[in-house]
PDB file of C-alpha atoms in Angstrom:
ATOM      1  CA  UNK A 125      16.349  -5.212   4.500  1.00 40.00           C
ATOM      2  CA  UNK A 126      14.150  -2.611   6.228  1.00 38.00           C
ATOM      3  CA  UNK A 127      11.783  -3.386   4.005  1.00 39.00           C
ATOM      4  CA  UNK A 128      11.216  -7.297   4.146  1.00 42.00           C
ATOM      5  CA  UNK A 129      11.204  -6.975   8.024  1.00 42.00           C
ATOM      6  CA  UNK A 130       8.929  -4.203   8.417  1.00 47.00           C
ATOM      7  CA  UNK A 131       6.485  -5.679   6.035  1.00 48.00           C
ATOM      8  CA  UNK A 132       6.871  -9.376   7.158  1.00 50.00           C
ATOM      9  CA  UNK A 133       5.248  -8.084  10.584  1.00 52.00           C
ATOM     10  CA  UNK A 134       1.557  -7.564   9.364  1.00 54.00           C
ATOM     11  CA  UNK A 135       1.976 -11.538   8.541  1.00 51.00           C
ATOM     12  CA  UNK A 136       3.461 -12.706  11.149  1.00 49.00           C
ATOM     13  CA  UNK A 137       1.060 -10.957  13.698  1.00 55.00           C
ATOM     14  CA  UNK A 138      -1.651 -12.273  11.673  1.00 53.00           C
ATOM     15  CA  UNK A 139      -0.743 -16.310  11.955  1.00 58.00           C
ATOM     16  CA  UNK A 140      -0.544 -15.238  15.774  1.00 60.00           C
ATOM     17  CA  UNK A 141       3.341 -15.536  16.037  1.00 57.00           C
ATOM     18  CA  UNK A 142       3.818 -12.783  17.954  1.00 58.00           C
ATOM     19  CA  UNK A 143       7.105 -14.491  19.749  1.00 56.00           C
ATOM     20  CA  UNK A 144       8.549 -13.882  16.157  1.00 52.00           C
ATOM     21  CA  UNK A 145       7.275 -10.222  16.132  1.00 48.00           C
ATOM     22  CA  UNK A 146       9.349  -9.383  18.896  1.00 55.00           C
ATOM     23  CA  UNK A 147      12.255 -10.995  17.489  1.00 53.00           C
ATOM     24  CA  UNK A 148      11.980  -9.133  14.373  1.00 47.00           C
ATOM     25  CA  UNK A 149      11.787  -5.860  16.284  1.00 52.00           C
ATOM     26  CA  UNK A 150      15.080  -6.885  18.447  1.00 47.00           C
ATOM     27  CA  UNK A 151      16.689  -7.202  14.652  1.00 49.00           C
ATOM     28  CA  UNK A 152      16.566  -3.433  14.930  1.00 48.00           C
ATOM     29  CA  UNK A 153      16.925  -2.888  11.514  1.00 46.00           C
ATOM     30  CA  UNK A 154      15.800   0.946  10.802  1.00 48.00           C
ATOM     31  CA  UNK A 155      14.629   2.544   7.921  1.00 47.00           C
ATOM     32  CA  UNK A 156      17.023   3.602   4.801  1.00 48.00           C
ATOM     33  CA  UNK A 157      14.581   6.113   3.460  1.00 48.00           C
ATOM     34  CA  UNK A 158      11.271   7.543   4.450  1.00 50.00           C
ATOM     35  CA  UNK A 159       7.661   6.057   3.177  1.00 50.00           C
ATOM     36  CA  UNK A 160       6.962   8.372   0.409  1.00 53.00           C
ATOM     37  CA  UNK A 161       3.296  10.283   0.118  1.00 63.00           C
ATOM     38  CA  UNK A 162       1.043  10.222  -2.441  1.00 72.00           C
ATOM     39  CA  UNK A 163      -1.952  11.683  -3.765  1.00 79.00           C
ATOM     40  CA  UNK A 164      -5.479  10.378  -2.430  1.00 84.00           C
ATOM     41  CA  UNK A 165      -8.080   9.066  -5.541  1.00 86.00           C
ATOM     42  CA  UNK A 166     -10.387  11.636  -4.577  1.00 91.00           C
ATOM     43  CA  UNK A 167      -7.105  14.536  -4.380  1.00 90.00           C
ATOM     44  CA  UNK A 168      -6.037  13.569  -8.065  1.00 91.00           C
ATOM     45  CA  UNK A 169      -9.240  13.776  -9.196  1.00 94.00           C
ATOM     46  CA  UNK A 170     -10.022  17.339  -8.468  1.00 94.00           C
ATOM     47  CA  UNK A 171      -6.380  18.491  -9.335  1.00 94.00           C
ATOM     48  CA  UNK A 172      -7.155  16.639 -13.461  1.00 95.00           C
ATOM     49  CA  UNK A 173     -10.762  18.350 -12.984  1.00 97.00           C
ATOM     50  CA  UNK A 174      -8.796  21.950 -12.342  1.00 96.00           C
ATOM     51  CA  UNK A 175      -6.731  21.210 -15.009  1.00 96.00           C
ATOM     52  CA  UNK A 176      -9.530  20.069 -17.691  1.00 96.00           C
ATOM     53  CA  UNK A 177     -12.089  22.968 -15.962  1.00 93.00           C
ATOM     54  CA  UNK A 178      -9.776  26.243 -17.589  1.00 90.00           C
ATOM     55  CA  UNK A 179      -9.914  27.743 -14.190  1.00 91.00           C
ATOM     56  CA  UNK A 180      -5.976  26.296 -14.198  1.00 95.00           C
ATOM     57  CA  UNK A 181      -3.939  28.820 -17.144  1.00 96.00           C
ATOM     58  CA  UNK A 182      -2.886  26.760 -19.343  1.00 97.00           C
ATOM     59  CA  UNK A 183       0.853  26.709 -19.017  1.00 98.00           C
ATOM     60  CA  UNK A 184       0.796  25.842 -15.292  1.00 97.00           C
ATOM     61  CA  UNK A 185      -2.194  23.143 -15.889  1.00 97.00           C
ATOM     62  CA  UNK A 186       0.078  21.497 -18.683  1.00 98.00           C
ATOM     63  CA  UNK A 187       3.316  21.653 -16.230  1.00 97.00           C
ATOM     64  CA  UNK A 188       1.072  20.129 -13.271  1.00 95.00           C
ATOM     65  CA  UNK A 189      -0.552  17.293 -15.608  1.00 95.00           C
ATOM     66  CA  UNK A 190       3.062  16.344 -17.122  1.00 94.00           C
ATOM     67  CA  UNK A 191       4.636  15.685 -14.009  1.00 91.00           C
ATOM     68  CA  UNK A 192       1.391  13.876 -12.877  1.00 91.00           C
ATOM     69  CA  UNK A 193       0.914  11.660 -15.350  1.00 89.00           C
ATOM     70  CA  UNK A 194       4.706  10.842 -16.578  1.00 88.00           C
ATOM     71  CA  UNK A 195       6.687  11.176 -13.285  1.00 86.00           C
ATOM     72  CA  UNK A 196       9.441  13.638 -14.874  1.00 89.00           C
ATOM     73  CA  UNK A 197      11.676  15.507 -12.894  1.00 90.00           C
ATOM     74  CA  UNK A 198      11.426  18.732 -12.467  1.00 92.00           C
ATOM     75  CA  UNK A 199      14.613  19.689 -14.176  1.00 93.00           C
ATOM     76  CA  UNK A 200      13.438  17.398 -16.667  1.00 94.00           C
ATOM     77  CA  UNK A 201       9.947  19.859 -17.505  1.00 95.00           C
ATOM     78  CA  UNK A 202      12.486  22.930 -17.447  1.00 96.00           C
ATOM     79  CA  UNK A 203      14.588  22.043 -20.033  1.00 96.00           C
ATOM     80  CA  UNK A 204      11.745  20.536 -22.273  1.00 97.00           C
ATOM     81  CA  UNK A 205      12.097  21.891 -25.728  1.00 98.00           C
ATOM     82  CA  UNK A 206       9.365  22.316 -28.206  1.00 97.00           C
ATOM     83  CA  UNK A 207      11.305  20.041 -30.517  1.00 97.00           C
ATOM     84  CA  UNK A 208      11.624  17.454 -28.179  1.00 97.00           C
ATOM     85  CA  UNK A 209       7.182  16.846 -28.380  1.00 97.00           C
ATOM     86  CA  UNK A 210       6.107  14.193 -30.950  1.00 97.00           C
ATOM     87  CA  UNK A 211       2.392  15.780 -31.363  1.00 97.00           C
ATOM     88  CA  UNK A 212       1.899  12.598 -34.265  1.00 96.00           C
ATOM     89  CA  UNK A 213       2.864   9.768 -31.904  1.00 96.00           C
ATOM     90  CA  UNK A 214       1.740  11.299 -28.519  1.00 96.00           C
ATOM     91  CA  UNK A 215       4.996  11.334 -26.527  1.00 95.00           C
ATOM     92  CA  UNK A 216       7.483  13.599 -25.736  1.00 95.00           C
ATOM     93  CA  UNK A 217      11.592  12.577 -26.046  1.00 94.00           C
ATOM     94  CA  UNK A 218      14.388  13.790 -23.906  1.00 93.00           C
ATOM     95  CA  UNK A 219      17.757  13.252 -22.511  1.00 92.00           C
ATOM     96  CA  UNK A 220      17.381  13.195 -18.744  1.00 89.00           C
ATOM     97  CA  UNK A 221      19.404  15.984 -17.029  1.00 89.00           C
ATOM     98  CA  UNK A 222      20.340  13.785 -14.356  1.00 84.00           C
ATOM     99  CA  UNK A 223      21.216  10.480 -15.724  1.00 83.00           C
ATOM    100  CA  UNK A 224      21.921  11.622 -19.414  1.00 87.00           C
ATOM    101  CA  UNK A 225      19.957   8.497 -20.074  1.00 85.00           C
ATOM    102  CA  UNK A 226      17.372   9.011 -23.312  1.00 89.00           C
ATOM    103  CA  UNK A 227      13.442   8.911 -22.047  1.00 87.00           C
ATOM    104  CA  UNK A 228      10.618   8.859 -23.988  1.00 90.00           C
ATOM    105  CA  UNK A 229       7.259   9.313 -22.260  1.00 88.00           C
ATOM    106  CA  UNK A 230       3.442   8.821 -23.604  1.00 89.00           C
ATOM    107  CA  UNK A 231       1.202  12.152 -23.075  1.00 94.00           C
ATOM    108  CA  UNK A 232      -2.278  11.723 -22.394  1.00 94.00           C
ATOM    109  CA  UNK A 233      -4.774  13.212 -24.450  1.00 96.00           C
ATOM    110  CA  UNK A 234      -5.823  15.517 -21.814  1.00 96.00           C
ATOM    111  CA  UNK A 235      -2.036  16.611 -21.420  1.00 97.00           C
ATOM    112  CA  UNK A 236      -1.506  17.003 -25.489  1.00 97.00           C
ATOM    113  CA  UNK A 237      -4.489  19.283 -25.476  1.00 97.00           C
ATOM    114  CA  UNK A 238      -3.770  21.730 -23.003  1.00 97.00           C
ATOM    115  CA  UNK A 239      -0.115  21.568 -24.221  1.00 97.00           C
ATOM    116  CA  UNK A 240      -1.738  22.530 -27.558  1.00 97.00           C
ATOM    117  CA  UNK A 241      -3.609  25.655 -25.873  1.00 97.00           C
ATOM    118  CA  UNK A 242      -0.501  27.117 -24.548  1.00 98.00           C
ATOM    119  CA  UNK A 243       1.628  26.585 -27.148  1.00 97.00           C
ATOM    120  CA  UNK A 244      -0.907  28.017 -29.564  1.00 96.00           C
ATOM    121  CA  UNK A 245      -2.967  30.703 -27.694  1.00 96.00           C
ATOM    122  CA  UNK A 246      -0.906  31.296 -24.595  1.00 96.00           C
ATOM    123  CA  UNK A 247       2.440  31.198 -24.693  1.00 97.00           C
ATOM    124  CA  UNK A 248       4.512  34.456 -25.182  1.00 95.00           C
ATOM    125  CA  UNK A 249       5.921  35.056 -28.265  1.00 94.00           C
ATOM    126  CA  UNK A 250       9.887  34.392 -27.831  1.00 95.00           C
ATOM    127  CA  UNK A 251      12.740  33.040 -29.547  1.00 96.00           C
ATOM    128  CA  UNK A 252      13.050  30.847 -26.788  1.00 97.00           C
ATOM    129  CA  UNK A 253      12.450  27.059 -27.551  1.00 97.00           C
ATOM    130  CA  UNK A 254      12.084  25.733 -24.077  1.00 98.00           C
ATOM    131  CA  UNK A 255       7.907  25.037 -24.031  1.00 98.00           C
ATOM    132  CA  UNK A 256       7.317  26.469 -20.790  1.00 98.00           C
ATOM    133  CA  UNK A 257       8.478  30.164 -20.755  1.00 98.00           C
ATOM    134  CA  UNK A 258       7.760  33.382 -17.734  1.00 96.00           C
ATOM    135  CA  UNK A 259       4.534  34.445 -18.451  1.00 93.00           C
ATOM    136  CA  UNK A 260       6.289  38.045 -17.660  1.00 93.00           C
ATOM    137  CA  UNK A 261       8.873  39.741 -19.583  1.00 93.00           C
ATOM    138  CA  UNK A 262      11.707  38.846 -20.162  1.00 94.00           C
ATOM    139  CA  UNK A 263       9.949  35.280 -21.880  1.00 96.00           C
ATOM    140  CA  UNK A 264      12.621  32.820 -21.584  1.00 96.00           C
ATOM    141  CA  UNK A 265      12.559  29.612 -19.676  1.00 96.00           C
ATOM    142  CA  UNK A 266      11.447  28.962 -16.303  1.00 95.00           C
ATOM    143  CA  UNK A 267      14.014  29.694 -13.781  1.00 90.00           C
ATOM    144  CA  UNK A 268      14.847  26.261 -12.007  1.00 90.00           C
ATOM    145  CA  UNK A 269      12.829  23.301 -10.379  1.00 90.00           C
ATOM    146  CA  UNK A 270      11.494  26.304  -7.543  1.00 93.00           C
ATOM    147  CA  UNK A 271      10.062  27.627 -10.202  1.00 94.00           C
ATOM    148  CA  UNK A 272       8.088  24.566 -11.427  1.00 94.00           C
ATOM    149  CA  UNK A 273       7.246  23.920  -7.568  1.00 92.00           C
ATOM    150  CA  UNK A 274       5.341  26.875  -7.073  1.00 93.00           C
ATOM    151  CA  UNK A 275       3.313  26.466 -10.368  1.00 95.00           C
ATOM    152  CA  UNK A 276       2.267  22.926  -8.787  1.00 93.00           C
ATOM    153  CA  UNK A 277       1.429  24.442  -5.394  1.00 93.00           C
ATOM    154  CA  UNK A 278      -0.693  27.073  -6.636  1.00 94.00           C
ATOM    155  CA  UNK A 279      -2.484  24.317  -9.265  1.00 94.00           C
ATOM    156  CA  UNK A 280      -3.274  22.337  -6.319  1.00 93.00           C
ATOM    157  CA  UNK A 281      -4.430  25.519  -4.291  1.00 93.00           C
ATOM    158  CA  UNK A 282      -6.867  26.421  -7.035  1.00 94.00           C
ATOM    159  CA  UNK A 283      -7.968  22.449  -6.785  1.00 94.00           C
ATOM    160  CA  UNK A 284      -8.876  22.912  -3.319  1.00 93.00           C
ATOM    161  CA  UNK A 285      -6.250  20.837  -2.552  1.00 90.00           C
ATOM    162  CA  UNK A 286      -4.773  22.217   0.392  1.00 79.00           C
ATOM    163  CA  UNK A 287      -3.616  19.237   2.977  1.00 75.00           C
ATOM    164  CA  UNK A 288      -0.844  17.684   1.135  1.00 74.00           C
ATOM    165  CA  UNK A 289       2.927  19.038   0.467  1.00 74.00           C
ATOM    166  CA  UNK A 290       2.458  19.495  -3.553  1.00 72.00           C
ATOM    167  CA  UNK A 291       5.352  19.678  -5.668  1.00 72.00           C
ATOM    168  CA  UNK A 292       6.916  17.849  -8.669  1.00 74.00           C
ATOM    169  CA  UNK A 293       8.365  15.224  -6.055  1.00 76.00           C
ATOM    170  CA  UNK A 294       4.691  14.240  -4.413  1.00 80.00           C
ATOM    171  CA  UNK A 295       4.292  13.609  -8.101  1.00 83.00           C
ATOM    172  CA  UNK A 296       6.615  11.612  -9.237  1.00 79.00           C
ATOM    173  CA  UNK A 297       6.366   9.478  -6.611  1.00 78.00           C
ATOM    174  CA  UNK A 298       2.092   9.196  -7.297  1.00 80.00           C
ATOM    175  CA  UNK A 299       2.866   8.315 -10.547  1.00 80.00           C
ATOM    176  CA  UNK A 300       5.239   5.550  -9.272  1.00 77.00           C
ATOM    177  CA  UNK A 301       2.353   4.783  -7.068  1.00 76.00           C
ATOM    178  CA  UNK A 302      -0.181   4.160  -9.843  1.00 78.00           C
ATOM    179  CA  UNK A 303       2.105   2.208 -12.182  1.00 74.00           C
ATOM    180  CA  UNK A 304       2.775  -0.287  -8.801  1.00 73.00           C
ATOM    181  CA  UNK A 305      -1.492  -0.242  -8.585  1.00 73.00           C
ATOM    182  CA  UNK A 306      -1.330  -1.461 -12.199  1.00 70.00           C
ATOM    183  CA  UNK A 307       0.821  -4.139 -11.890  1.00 70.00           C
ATOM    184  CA  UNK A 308       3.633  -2.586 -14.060  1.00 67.00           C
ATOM    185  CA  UNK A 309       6.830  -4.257 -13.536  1.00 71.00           C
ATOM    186  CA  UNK A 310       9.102  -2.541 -11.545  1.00 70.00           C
ATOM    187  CA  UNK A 311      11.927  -3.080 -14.551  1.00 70.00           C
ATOM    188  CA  UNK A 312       9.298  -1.310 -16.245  1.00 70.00           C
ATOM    189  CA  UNK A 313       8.753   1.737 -13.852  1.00 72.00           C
ATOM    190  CA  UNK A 314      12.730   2.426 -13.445  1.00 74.00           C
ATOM    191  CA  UNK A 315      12.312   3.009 -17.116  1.00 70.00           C
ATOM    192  CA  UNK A 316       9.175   5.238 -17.326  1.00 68.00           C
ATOM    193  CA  UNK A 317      10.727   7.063 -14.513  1.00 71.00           C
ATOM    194  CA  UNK A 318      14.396   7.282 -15.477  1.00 68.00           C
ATOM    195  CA  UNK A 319      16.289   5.995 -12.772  1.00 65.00           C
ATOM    196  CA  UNK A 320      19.770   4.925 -13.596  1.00 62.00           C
ATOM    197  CA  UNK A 321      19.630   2.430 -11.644  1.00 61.00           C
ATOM    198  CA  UNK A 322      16.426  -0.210 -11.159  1.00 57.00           C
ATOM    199  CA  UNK A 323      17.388  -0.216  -7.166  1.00 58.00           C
ATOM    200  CA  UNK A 324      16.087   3.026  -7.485  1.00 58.00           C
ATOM    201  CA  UNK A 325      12.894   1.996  -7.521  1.00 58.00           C
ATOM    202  CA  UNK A 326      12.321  -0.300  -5.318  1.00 59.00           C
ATOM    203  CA  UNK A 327      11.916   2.754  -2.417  1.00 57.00           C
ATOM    204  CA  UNK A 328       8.768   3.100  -4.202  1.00 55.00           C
ATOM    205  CA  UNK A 329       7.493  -0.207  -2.958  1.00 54.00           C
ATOM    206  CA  UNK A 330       6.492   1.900   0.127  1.00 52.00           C
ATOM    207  CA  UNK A 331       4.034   3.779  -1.313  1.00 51.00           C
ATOM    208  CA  UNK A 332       1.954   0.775  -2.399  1.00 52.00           C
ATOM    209  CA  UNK A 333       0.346  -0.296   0.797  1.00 51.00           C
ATOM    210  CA  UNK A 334      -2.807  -2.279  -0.710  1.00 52.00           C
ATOM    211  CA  UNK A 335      -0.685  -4.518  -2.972  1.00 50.00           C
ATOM    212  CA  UNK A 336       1.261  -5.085   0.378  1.00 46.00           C
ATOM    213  CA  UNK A 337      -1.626  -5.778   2.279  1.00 48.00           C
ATOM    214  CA  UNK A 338      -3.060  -8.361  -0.625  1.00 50.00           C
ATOM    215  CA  UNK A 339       0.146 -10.033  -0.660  1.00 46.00           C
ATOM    216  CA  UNK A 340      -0.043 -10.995   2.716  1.00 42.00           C
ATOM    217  CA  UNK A 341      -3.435 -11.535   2.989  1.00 44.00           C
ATOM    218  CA  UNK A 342      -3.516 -13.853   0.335  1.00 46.00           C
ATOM    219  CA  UNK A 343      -0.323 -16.020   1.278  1.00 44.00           C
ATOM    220  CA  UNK A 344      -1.526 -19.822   2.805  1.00 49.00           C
ATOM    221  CA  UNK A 345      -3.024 -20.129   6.087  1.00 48.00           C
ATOM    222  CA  UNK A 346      -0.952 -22.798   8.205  1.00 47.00           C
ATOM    223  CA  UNK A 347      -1.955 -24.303  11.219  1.00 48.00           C
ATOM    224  CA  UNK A 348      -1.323 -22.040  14.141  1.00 46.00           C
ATOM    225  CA  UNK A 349       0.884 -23.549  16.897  1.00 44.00           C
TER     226      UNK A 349
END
């Protein structure tokens, strides 16, 4: 409900009916959940250039591109298995911690190659079969979702991105953010992201303030009373 009203606004105070504004802000509906940030162009762009440049290790540049790119929880890139990457087809299949649901999610070829250099060149030798492992002894899997935070916030630090709250969350919801830019139906993004639930998604609809914008902009001009 939030939602409608506090988007419905912008149009109304465009076609001048500001006696309607008012009414809508007597409705005093509030909020259900907070807008969500995401990543500037200009800040993803230097955090994939970090990534691609080798000044990122490998491991935490693969970690930092896969939540990027496919939204995945942070649980979700703990408990990723070597197994569970499909280096033929490009994707990587799992069973979501959360919703037990199965998920299979494209890689990018930027993401399968660095993947490739740590599994090949970098990554300790363990008989551990998680993909991401301590780069210190003992070499088993990474601890918990902290542990996948601070990999993230030191990626972005070495990006010279320093102004934004980084973390597998900011993430996931820029990746939510980018589908919404393409168009993607939003049946389509509760997939990709793994949401139980498609209401789930539709808090994402926040993040997406140009499409907003457009979609009022480019509704009918009536005459103005």
């Amino acid at each position: 409900m939030f939602w409608v009203v506090s988007n419905f606004r912008p149009f109304l105070t465009f076609t001048g009916r500001t006696d309607l504004v008012d009414a809508a802000r007597l409705a005093g509906v509030k909020r259900s959940h907070p807008t969500l940030p995401v990543l500037c162009d200009d800040d993803e762009r230097l955090v994939v250039q970090a990534c691609a440049s080798g000044v990122i290790a490998a491991r935490d540049a693969a970690i930092t591109l896969l939540a990027l790119t496919t939204g995945l929880r942070a649980c979700d890139i703990v408990n990723l298995r070597l197994a569970d990457i499909d280096w033929r087809s490009r994707t990587a299949g799992i069973v979501q911690q959360k919703t037990h649901n199965p998920l299979t999610v494209p890689l990018t070829d930027l993401l399968v190659g660095t993947l490739a250099d740590y599994v090949l060149d970098q990554r300790p030798g363990s008989p551990d079969d998680h993909v991401f492992l301590r780069s210190v002894a003992p070499h088993i899997r990474l601890a918990d979702h902290a542990a996948i935070h601070r990999v993230i916030t030191e990626t972005f630090r070495a990006a010279g991105v320093a102004d934004v709250k980084a973390g597998s969350r900011l993430l996931r919801h820029n990746a939510a953010s980018r589908l919404l830019r393409a168009a993607v139906p939003l049946p389509t993004i509760s997939a990709v992201l793994g949401h139980a639930s498609p209401e789930s998604t539709n808090l994402y609809m926040s993040v997406d303030r140009e499409r907003l914008l457009e979609c009022v902009l480019d509704l009918p001009h009536g005459p103005r009373s």
